[in-house]
PDB file of C-alpha atoms in Angstrom:
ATOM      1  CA  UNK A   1     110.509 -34.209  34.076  1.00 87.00           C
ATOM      2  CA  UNK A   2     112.058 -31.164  34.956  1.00 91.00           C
ATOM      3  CA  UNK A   3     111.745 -27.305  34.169  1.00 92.00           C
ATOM      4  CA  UNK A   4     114.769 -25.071  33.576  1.00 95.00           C
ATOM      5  CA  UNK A   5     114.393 -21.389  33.367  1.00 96.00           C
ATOM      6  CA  UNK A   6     117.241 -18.898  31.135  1.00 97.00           C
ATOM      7  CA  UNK A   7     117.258 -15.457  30.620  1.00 97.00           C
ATOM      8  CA  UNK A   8     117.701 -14.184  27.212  1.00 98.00           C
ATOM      9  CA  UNK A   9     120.241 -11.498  25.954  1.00 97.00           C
ATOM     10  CA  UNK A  10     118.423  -8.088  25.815  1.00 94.00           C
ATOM     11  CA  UNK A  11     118.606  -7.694  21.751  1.00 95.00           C
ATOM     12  CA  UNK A  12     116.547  -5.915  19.353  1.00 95.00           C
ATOM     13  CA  UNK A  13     115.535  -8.652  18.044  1.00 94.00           C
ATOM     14  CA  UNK A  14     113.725  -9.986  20.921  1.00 96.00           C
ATOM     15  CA  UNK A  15     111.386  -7.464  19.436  1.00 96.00           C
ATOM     16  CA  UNK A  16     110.106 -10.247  17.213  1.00 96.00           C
ATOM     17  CA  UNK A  17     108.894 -12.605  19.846  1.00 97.00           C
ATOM     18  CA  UNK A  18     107.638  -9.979  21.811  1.00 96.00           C
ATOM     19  CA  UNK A  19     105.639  -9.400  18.500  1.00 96.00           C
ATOM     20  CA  UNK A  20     104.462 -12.993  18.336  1.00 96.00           C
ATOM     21  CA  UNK A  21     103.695 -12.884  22.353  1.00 97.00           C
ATOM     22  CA  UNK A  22     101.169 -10.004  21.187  1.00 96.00           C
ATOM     23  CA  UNK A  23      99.956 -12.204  18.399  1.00 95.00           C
ATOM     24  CA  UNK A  24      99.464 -14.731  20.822  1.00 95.00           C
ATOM     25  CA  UNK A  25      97.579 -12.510  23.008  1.00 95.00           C
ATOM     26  CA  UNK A  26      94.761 -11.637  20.305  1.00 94.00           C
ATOM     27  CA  UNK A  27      94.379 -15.497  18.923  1.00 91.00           C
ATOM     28  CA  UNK A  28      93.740 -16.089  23.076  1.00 93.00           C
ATOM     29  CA  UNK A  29      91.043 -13.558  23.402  1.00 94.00           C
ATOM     30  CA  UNK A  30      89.396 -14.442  19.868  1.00 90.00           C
ATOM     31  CA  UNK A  31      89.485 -18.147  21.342  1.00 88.00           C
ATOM     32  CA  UNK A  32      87.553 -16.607  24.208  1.00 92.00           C
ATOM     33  CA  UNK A  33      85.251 -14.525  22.063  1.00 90.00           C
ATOM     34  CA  UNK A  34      83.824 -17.929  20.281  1.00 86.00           C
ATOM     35  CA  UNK A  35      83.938 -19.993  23.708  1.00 88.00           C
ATOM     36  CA  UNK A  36      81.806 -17.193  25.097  1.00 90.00           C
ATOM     37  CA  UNK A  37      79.100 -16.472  21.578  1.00 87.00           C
ATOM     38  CA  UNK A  38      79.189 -20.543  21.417  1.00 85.00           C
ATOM     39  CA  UNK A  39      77.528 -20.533  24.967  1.00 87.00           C
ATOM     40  CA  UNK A  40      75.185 -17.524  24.417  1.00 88.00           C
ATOM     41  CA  UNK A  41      74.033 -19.143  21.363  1.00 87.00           C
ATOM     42  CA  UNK A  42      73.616 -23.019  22.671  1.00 86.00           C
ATOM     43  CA  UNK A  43      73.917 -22.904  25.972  1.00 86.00           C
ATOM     44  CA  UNK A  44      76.871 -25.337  26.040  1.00 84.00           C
ATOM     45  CA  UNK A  45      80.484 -25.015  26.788  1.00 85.00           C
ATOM     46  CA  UNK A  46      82.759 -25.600  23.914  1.00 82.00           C
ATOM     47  CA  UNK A  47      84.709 -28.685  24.606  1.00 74.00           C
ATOM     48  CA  UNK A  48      88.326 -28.985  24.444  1.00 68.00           C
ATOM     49  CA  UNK A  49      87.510 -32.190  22.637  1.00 61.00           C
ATOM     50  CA  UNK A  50      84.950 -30.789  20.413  1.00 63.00           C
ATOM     51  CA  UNK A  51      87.497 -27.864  19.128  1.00 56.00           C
ATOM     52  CA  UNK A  52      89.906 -31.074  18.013  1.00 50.00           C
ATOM     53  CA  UNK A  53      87.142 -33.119  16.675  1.00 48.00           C
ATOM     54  CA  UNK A  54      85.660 -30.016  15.399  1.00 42.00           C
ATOM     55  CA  UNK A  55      82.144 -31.448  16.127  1.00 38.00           C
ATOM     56  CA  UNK A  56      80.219 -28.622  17.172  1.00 44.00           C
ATOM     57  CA  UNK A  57      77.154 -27.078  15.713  1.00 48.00           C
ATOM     58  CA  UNK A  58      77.354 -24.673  13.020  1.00 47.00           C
ATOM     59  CA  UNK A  59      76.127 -21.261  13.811  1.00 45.00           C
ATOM     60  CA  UNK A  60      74.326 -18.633  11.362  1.00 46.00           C
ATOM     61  CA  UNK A  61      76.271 -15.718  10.883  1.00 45.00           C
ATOM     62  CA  UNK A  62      79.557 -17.082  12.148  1.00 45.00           C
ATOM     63  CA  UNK A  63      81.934 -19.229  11.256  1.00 47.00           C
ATOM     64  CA  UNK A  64      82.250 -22.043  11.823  1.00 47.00           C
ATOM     65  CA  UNK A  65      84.253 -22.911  15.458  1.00 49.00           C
ATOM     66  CA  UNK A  66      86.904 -24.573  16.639  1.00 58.00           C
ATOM     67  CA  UNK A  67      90.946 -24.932  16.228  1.00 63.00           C
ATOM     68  CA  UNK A  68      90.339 -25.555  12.139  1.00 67.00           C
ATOM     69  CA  UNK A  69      88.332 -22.498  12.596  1.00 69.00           C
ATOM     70  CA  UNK A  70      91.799 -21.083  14.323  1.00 74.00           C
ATOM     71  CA  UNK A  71      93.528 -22.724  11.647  1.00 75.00           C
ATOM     72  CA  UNK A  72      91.948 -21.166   8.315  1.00 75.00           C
ATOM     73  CA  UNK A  73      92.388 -18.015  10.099  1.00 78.00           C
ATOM     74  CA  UNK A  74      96.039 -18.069  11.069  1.00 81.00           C
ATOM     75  CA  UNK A  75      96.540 -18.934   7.331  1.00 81.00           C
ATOM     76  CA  UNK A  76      94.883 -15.637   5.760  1.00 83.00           C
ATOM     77  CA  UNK A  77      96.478 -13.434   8.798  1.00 84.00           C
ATOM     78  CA  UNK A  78     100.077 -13.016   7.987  1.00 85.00           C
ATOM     79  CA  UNK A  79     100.225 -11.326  11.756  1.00 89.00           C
ATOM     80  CA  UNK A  80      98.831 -14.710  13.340  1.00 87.00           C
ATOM     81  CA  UNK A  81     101.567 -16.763  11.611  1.00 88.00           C
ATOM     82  CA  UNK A  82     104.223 -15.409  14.054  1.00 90.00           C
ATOM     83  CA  UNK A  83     102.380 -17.873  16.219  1.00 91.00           C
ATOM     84  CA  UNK A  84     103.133 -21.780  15.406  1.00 88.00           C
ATOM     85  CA  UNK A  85     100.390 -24.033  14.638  1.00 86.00           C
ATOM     86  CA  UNK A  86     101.111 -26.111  18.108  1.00 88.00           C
ATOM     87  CA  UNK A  87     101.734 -22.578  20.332  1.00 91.00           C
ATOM     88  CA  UNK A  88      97.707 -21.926  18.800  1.00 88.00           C
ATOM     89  CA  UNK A  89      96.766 -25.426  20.105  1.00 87.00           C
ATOM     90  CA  UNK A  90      98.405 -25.345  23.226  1.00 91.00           C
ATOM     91  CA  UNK A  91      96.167 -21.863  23.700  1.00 91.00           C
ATOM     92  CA  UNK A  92      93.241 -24.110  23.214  1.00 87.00           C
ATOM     93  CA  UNK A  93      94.304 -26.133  25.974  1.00 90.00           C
ATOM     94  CA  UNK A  94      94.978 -23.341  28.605  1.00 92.00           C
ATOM     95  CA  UNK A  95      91.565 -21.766  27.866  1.00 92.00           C
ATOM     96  CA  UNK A  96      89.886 -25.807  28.583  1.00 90.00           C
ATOM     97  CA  UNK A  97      91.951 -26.010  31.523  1.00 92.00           C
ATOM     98  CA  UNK A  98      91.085 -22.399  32.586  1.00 93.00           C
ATOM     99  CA  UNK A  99      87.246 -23.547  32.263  1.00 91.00           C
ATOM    100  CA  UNK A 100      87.800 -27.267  34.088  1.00 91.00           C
ATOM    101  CA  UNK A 101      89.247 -25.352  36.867  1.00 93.00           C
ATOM    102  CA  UNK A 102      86.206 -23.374  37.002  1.00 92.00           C
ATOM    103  CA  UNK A 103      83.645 -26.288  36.631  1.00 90.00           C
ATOM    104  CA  UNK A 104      85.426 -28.043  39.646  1.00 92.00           C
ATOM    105  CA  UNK A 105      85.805 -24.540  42.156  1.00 92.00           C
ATOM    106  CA  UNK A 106      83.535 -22.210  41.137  1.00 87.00           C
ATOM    107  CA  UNK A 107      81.450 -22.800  44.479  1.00 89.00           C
ATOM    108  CA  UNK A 108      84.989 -21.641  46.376  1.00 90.00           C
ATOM    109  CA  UNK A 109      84.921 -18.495  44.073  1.00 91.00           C
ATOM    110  CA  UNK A 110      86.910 -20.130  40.945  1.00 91.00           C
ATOM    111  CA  UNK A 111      86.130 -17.823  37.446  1.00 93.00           C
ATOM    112  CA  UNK A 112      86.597 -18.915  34.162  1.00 92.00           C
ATOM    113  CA  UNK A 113      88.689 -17.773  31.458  1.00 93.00           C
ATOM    114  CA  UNK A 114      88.494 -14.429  30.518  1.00 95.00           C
ATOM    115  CA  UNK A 115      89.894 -11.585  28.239  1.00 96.00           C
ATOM    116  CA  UNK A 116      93.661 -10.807  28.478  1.00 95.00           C
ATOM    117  CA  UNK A 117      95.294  -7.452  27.862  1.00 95.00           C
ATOM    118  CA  UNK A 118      96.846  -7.744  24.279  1.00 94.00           C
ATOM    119  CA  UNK A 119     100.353  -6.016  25.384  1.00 90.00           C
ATOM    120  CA  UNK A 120     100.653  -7.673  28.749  1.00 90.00           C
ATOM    121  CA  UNK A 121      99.748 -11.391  27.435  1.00 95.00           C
ATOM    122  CA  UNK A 122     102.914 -13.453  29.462  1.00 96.00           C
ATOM    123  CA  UNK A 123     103.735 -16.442  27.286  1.00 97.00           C
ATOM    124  CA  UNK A 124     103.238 -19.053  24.532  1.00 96.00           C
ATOM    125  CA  UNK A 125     104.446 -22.580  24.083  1.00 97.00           C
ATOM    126  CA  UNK A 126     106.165 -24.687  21.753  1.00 95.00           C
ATOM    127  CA  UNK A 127     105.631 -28.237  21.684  1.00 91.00           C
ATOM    128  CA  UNK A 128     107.709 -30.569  19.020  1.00 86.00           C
ATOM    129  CA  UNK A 129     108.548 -27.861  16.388  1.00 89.00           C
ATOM    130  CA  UNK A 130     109.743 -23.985  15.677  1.00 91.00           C
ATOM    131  CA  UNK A 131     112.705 -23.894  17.878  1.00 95.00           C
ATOM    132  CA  UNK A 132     116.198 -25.504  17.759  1.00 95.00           C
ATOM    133  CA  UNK A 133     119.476 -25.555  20.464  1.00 95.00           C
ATOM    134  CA  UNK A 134     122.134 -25.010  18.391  1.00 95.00           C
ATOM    135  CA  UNK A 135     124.383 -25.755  21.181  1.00 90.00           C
ATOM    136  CA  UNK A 136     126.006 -23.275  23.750  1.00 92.00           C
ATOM    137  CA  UNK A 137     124.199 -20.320  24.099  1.00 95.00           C
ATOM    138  CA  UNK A 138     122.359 -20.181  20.664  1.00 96.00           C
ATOM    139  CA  UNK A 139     118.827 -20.999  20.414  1.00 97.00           C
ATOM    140  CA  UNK A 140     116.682 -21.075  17.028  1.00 97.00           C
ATOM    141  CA  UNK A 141     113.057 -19.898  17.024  1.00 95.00           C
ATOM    142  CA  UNK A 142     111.871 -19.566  14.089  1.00 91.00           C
ATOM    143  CA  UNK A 143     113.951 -18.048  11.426  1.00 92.00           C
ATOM    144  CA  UNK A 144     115.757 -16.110  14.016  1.00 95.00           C
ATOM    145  CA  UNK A 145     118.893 -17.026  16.511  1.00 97.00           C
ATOM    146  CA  UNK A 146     118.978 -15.552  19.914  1.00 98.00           C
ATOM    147  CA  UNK A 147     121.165 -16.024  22.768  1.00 97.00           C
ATOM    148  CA  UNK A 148     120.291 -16.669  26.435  1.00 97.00           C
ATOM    149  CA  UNK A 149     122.523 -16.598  29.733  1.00 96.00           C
ATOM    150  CA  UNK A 150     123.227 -20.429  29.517  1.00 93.00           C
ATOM    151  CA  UNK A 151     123.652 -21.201  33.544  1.00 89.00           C
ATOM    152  CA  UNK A 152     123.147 -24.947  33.400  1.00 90.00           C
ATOM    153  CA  UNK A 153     123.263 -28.043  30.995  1.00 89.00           C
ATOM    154  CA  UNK A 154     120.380 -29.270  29.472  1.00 90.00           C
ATOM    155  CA  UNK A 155     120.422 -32.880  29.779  1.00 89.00           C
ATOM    156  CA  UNK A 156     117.209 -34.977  28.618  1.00 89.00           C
ATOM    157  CA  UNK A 157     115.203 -34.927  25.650  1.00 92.00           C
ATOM    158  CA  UNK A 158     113.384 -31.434  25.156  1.00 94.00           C
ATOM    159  CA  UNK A 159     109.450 -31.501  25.710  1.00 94.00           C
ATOM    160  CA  UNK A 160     108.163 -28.265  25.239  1.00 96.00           C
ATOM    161  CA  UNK A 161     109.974 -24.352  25.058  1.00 97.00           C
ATOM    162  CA  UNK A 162     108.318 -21.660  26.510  1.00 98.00           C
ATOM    163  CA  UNK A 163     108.673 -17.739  25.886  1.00 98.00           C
ATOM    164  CA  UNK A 164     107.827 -16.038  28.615  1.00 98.00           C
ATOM    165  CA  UNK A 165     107.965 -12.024  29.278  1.00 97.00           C
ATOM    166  CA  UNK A 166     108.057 -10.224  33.058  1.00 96.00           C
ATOM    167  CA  UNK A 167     105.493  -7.056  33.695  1.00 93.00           C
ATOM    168  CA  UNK A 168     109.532  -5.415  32.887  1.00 93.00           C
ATOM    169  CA  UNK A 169     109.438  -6.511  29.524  1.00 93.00           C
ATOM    170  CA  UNK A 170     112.092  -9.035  30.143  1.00 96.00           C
ATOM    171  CA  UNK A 171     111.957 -12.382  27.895  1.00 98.00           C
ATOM    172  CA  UNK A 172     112.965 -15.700  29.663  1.00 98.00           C
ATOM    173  CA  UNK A 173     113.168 -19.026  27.946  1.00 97.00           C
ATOM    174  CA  UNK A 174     111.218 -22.096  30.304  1.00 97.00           C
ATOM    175  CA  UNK A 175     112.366 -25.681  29.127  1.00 96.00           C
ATOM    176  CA  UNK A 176     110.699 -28.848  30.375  1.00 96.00           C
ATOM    177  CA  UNK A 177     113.130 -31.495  29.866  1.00 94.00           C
ATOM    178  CA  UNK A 178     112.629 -35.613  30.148  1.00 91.00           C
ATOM    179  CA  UNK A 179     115.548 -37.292  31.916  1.00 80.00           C
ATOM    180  CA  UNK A 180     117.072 -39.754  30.520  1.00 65.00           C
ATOM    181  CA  UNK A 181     118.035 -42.537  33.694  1.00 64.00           C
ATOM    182  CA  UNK A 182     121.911 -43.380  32.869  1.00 55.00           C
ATOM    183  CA  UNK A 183     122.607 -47.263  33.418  1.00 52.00           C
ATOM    184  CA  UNK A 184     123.912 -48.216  36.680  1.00 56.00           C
ATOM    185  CA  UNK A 185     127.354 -49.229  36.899  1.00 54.00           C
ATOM    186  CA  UNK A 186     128.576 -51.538  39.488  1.00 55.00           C
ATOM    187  CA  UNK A 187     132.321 -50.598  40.964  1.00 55.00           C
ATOM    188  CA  UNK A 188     134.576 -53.919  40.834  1.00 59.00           C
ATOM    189  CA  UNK A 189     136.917 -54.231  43.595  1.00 58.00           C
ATOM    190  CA  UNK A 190     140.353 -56.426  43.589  1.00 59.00           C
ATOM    191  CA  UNK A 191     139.467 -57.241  47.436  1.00 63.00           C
ATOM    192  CA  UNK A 192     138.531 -60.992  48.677  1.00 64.00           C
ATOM    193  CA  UNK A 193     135.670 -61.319  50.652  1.00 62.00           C
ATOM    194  CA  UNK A 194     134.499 -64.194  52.578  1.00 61.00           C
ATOM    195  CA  UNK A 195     130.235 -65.373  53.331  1.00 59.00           C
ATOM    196  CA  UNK A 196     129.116 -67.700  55.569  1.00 60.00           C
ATOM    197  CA  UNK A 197     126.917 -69.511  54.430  1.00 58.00           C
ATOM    198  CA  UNK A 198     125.727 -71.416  58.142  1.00 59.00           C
ATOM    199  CA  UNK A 199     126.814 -74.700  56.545  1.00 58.00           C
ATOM    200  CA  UNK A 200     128.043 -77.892  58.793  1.00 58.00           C
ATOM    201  CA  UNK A 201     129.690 -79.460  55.319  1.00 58.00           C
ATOM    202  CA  UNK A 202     130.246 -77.418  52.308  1.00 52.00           C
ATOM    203  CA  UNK A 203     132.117 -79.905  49.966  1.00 55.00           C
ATOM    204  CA  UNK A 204     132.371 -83.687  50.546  1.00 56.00           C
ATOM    205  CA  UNK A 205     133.906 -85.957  48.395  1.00 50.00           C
TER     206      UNK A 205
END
């Protein structure tokens, strides 16, 4: 595996995925909101397994939790749809992470995951869908093409795509990429070459 980082042209258009980067932002913190009430209410932490299994207790006067929970939601907010279904998951995953991190450290000073500023949330990923190289410079996300300062080849079989945005407001595209090992080819050479062997008699009659 290996990471490659481009720049993207400065466009106005960029002003769409700096749109869904907010969007992002305010599905993380809701994700926070029911990690936290889920705790107050049970006293348990709400498992990155339980959101996919979505077995976890139902709660009076809440909805029910978990990434289904996410799910229903992101299909009655048209403003949550400019995040994909797998960027919502892959939230999921950074806020488990955040809290393993803090179950392993917390005696060194480790904290868990907490409430992001809407407008200065970084980045979201894309796993297996929404985006599409269209070779060159040209890269598909969503319904949109935008264009990126293409400084190297990428070589390998795309793994995720990343949008990520600088405290300058600058958008950068992060691809992890899966080489693919080319088959060794062995050089054949016109030259005679002669082995020995450490043999008294090599051929008898």
């Amino acid at each position: 595996m290996k990471a490659l980082k481009f720049k993207l042209y400065a466009h106005k258009r960029n002003r769409y995925l700096k749109r869904s980067l907010h969007a992002a932002g305010v599905i993380y913190n809701h994700a926070i909101a029911l990690h936290k009430r889920y705790y107050r209410m049970w006293g348990q932490h709400l498992s990155c397994a339980k959101l996919q299994k979505h077995k976890v207790r139902p709660i009076r006067r809440f909805p029910p939790v978990g990434q289904a929970h996410l799910a229903k939601l992101r299909k009655r907010n048209q403003f949550w749809q400019l995040v994909g279904s797998q960027a919502v998951q892959d939230i999921c995953q950074r806020i488990e992470k955040g809290y393993q991190r803090f179950f392993k450290h917390h005696k060194k000073g480790a904290r868990p995951p907490n409430f992001k500023k809407v407008k200065k949330y970084k980045s979201f990923t894309l796993k297996q869908a929404g985006y599409k190289f269209l070779g060159g410079n040209r890269l598909k996300i969503g319904k949109r093409v935008y264009q990126f300062w293409n400084s190297r080849a990428i070589e390998g079989i795309v793994k995720t795509l990343t949008i990520k945005r600088t405290p300058l407001g600058e958008l950068f595209v992060s691809v992890v990429v899966e080489n693919i090992e080319e088959p060794t080819i062995k050089a054949e050479t016109s030259r005679i070459a002669g082995f020995d062997f450490g043999l008294k008699t090599f051929l008898t009659c």
